[in-house]
Short mmCIF file of N, CA and C in Angstrom, two decimals:
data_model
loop_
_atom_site.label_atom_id
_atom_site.label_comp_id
_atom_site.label_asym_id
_atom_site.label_seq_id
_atom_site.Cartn_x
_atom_site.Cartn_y
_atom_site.Cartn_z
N UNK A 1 13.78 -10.10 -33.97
CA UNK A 1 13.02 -11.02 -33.14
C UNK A 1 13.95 -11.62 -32.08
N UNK A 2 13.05 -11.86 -30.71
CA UNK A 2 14.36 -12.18 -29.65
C UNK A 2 13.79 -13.61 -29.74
N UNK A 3 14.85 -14.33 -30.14
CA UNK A 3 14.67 -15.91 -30.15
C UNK A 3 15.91 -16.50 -30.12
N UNK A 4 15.82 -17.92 -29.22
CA UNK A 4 17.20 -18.88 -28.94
C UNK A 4 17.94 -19.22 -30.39
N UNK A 5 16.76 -18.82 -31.94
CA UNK A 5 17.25 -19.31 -32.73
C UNK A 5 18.63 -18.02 -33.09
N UNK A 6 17.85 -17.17 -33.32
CA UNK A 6 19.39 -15.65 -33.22
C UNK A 6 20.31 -15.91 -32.41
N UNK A 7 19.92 -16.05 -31.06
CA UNK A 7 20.82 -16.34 -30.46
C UNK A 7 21.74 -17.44 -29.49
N UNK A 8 22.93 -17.57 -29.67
CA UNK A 8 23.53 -18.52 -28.48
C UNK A 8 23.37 -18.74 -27.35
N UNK A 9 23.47 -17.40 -27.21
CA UNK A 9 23.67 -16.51 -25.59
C UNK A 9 22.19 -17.04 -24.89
N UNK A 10 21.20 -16.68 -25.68
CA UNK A 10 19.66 -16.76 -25.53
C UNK A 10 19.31 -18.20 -24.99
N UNK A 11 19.88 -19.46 -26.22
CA UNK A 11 19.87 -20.40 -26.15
C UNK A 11 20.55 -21.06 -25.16
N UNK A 12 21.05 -20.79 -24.63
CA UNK A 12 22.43 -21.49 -23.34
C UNK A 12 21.42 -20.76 -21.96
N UNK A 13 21.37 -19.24 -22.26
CA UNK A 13 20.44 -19.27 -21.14
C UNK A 13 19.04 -19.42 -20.76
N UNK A 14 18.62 -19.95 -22.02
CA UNK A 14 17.22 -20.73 -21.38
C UNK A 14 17.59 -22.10 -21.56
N UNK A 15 18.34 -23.09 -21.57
CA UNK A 15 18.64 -23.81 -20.99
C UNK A 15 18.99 -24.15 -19.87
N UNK A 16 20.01 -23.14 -19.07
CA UNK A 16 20.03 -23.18 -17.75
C UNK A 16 18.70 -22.52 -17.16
N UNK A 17 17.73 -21.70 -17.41
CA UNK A 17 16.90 -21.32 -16.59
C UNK A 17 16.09 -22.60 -16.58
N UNK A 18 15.59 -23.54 -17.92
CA UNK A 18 14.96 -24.76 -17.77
C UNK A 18 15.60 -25.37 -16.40
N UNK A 19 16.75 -25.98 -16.73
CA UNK A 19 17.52 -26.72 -15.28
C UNK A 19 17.46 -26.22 -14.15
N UNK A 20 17.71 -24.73 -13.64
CA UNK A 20 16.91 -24.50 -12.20
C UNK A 20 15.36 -24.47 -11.90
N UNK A 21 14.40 -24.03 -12.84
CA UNK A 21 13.20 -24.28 -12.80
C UNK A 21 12.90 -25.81 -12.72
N UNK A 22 13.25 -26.77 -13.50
CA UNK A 22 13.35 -28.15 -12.87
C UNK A 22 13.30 -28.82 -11.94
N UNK A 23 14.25 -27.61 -11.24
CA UNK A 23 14.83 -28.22 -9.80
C UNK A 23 13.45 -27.39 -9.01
N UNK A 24 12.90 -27.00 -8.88
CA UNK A 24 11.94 -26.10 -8.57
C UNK A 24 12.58 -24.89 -7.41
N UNK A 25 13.86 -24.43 -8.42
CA UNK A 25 14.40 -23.35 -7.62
C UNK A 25 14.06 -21.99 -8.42
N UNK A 26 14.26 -20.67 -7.41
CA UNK A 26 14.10 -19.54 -8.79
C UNK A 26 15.71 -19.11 -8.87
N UNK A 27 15.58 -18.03 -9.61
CA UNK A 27 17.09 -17.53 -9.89
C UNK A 27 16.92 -16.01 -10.21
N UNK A 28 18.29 -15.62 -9.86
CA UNK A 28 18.62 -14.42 -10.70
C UNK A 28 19.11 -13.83 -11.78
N UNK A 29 18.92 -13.29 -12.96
CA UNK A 29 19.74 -12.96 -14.14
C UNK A 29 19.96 -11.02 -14.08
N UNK A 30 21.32 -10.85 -14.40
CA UNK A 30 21.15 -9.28 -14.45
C UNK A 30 21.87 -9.21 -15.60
N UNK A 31 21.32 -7.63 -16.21
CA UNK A 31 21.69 -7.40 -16.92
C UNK A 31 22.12 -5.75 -17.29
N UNK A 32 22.76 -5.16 -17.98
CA UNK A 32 23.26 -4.06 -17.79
C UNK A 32 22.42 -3.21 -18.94
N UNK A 33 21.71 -3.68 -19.48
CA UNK A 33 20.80 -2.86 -21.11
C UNK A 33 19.04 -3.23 -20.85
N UNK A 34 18.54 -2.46 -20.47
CA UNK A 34 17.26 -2.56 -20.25
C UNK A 34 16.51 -3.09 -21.41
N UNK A 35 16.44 -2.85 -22.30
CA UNK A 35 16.24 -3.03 -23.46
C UNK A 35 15.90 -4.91 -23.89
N UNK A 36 17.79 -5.71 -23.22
CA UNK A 36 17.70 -6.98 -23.24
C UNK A 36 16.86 -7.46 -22.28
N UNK A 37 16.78 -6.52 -20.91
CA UNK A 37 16.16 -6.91 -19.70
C UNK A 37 14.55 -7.39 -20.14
N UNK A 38 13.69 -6.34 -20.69
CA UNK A 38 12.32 -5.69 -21.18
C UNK A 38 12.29 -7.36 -22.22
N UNK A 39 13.14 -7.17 -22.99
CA UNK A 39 13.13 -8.80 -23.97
C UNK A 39 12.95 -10.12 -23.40
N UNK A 40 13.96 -10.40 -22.48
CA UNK A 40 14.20 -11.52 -21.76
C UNK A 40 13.41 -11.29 -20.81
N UNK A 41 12.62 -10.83 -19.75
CA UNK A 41 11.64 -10.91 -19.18
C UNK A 41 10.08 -11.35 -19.83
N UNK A 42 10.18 -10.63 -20.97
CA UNK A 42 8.96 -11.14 -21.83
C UNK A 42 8.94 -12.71 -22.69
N UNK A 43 10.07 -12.78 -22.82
CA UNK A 43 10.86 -14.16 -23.62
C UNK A 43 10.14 -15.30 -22.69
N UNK A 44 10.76 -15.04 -21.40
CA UNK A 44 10.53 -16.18 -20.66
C UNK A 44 9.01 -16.22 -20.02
N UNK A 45 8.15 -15.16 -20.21
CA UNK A 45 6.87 -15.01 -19.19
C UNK A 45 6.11 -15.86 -20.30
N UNK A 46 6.07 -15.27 -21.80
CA UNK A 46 5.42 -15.76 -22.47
C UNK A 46 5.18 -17.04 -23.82
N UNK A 47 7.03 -17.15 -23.65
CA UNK A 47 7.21 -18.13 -24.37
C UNK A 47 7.54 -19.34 -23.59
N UNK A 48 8.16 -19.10 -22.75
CA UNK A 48 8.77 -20.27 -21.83
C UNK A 48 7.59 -20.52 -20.46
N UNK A 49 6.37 -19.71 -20.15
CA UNK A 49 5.54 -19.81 -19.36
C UNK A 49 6.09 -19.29 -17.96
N UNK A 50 7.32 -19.12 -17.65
CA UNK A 50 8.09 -18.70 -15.97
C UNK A 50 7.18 -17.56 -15.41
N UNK A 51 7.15 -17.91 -13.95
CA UNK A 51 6.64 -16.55 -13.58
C UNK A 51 7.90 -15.50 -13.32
N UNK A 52 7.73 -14.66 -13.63
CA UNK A 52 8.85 -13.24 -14.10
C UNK A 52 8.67 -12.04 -13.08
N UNK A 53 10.19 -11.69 -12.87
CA UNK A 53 9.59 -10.19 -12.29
C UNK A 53 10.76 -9.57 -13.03
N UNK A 54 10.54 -8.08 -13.29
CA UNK A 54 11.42 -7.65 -14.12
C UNK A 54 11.80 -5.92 -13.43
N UNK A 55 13.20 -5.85 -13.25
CA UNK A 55 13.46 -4.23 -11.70
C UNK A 55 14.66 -4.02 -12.97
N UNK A 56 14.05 -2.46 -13.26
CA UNK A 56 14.99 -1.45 -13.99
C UNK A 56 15.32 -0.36 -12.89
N UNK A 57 15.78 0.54 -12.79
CA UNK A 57 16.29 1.79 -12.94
C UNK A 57 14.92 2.66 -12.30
N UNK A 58 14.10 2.39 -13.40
CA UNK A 58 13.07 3.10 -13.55
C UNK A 58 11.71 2.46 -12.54
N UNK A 59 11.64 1.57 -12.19
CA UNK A 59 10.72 0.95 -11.37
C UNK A 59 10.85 1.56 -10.04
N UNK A 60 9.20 1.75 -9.71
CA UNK A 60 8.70 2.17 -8.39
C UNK A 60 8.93 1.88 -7.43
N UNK A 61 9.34 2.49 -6.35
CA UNK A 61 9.54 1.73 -4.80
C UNK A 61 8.42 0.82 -4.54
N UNK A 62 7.38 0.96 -4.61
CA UNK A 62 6.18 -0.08 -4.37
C UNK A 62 6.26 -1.44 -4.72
N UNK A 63 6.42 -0.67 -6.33
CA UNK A 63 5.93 -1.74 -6.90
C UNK A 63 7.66 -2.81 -6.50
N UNK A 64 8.76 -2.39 -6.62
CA UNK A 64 10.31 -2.80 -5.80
C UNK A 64 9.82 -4.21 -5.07
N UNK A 65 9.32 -2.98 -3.96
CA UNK A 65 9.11 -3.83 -2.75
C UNK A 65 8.21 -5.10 -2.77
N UNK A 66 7.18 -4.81 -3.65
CA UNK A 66 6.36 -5.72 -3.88
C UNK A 66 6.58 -7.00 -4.57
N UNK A 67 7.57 -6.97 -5.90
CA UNK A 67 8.32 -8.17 -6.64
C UNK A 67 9.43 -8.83 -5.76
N UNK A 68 10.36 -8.06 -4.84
CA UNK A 68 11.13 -8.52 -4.45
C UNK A 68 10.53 -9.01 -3.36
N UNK A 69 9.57 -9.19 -1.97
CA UNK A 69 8.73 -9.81 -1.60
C UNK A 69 8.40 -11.14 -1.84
N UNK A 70 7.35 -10.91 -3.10
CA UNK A 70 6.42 -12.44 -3.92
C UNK A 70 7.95 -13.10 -3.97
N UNK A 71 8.71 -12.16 -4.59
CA UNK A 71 9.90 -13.31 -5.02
C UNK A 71 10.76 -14.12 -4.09
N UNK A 72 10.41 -13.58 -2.67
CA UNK A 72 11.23 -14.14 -1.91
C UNK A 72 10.49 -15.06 -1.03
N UNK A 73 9.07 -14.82 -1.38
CA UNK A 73 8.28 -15.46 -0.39
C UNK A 73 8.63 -16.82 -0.40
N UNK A 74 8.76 -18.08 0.34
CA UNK A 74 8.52 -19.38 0.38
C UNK A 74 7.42 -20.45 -0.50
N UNK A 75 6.64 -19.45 -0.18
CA UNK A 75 5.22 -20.52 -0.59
C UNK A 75 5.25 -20.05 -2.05
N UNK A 76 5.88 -19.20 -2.87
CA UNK A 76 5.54 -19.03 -4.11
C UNK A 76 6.24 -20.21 -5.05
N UNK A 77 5.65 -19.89 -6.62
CA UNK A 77 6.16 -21.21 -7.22
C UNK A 77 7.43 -20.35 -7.88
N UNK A 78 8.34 -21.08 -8.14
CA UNK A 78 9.70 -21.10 -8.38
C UNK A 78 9.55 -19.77 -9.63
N UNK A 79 10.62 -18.91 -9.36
CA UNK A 79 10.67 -17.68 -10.31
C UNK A 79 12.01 -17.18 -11.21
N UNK A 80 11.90 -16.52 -11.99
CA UNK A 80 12.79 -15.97 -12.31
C UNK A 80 12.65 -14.10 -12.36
N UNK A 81 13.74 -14.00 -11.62
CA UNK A 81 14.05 -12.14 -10.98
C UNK A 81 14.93 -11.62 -12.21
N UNK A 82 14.49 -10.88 -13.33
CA UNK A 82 15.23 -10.15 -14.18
C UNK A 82 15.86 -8.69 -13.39
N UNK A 83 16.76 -8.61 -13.37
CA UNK A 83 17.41 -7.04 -13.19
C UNK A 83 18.59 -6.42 -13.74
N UNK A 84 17.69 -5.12 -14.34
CA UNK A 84 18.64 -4.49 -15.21
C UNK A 84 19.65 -3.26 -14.24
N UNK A 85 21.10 -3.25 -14.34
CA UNK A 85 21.85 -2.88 -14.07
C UNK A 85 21.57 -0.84 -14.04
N UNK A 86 20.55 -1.00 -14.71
CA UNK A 86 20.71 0.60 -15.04
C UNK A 86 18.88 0.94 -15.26
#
């Protein structure tokens, strides 16, 4: 189970994602294991409520263009950009 309680790592970083979401900024997290990416994107969409975008390896130019966009837009509400290294 992916939870802050297993983990430190987990726990420290949804703490800092709380504190920039606060601030009503978004952020970036990367990561090099898709696997953690696929976790922590879901972690935070559905437990923590964030709006999420999540860019592997494997993701579509479209659909690319389209998250990195919303995500950059101005008028959107504050996000968090998962990207996996691979």
């Amino acid at each position: 189970e992916f939870t802050p309680d297993r983990s430190h790592k987990l726990s420290r970083l949804s703490e800092m994602v709380e504190e920039v979401m606060e601030e009503g900024e978004s952020l970036l997290i990367f990561t090099q294991f898709t696997e953690i990416g696929e976790a922590l994107e879901k972690y935070l969409r559905q437990t923590c409520h964030y709006n999420t975008y999540y860019l592997h390896g494997g993701t579509a130019r479209k659909k690319r263009e389209q998250m990195i966009r919303e995500f950059q837009d101005p008028e959107s509400e504050p996000s968090v950009f998962v990207l996996s290294l691979k």
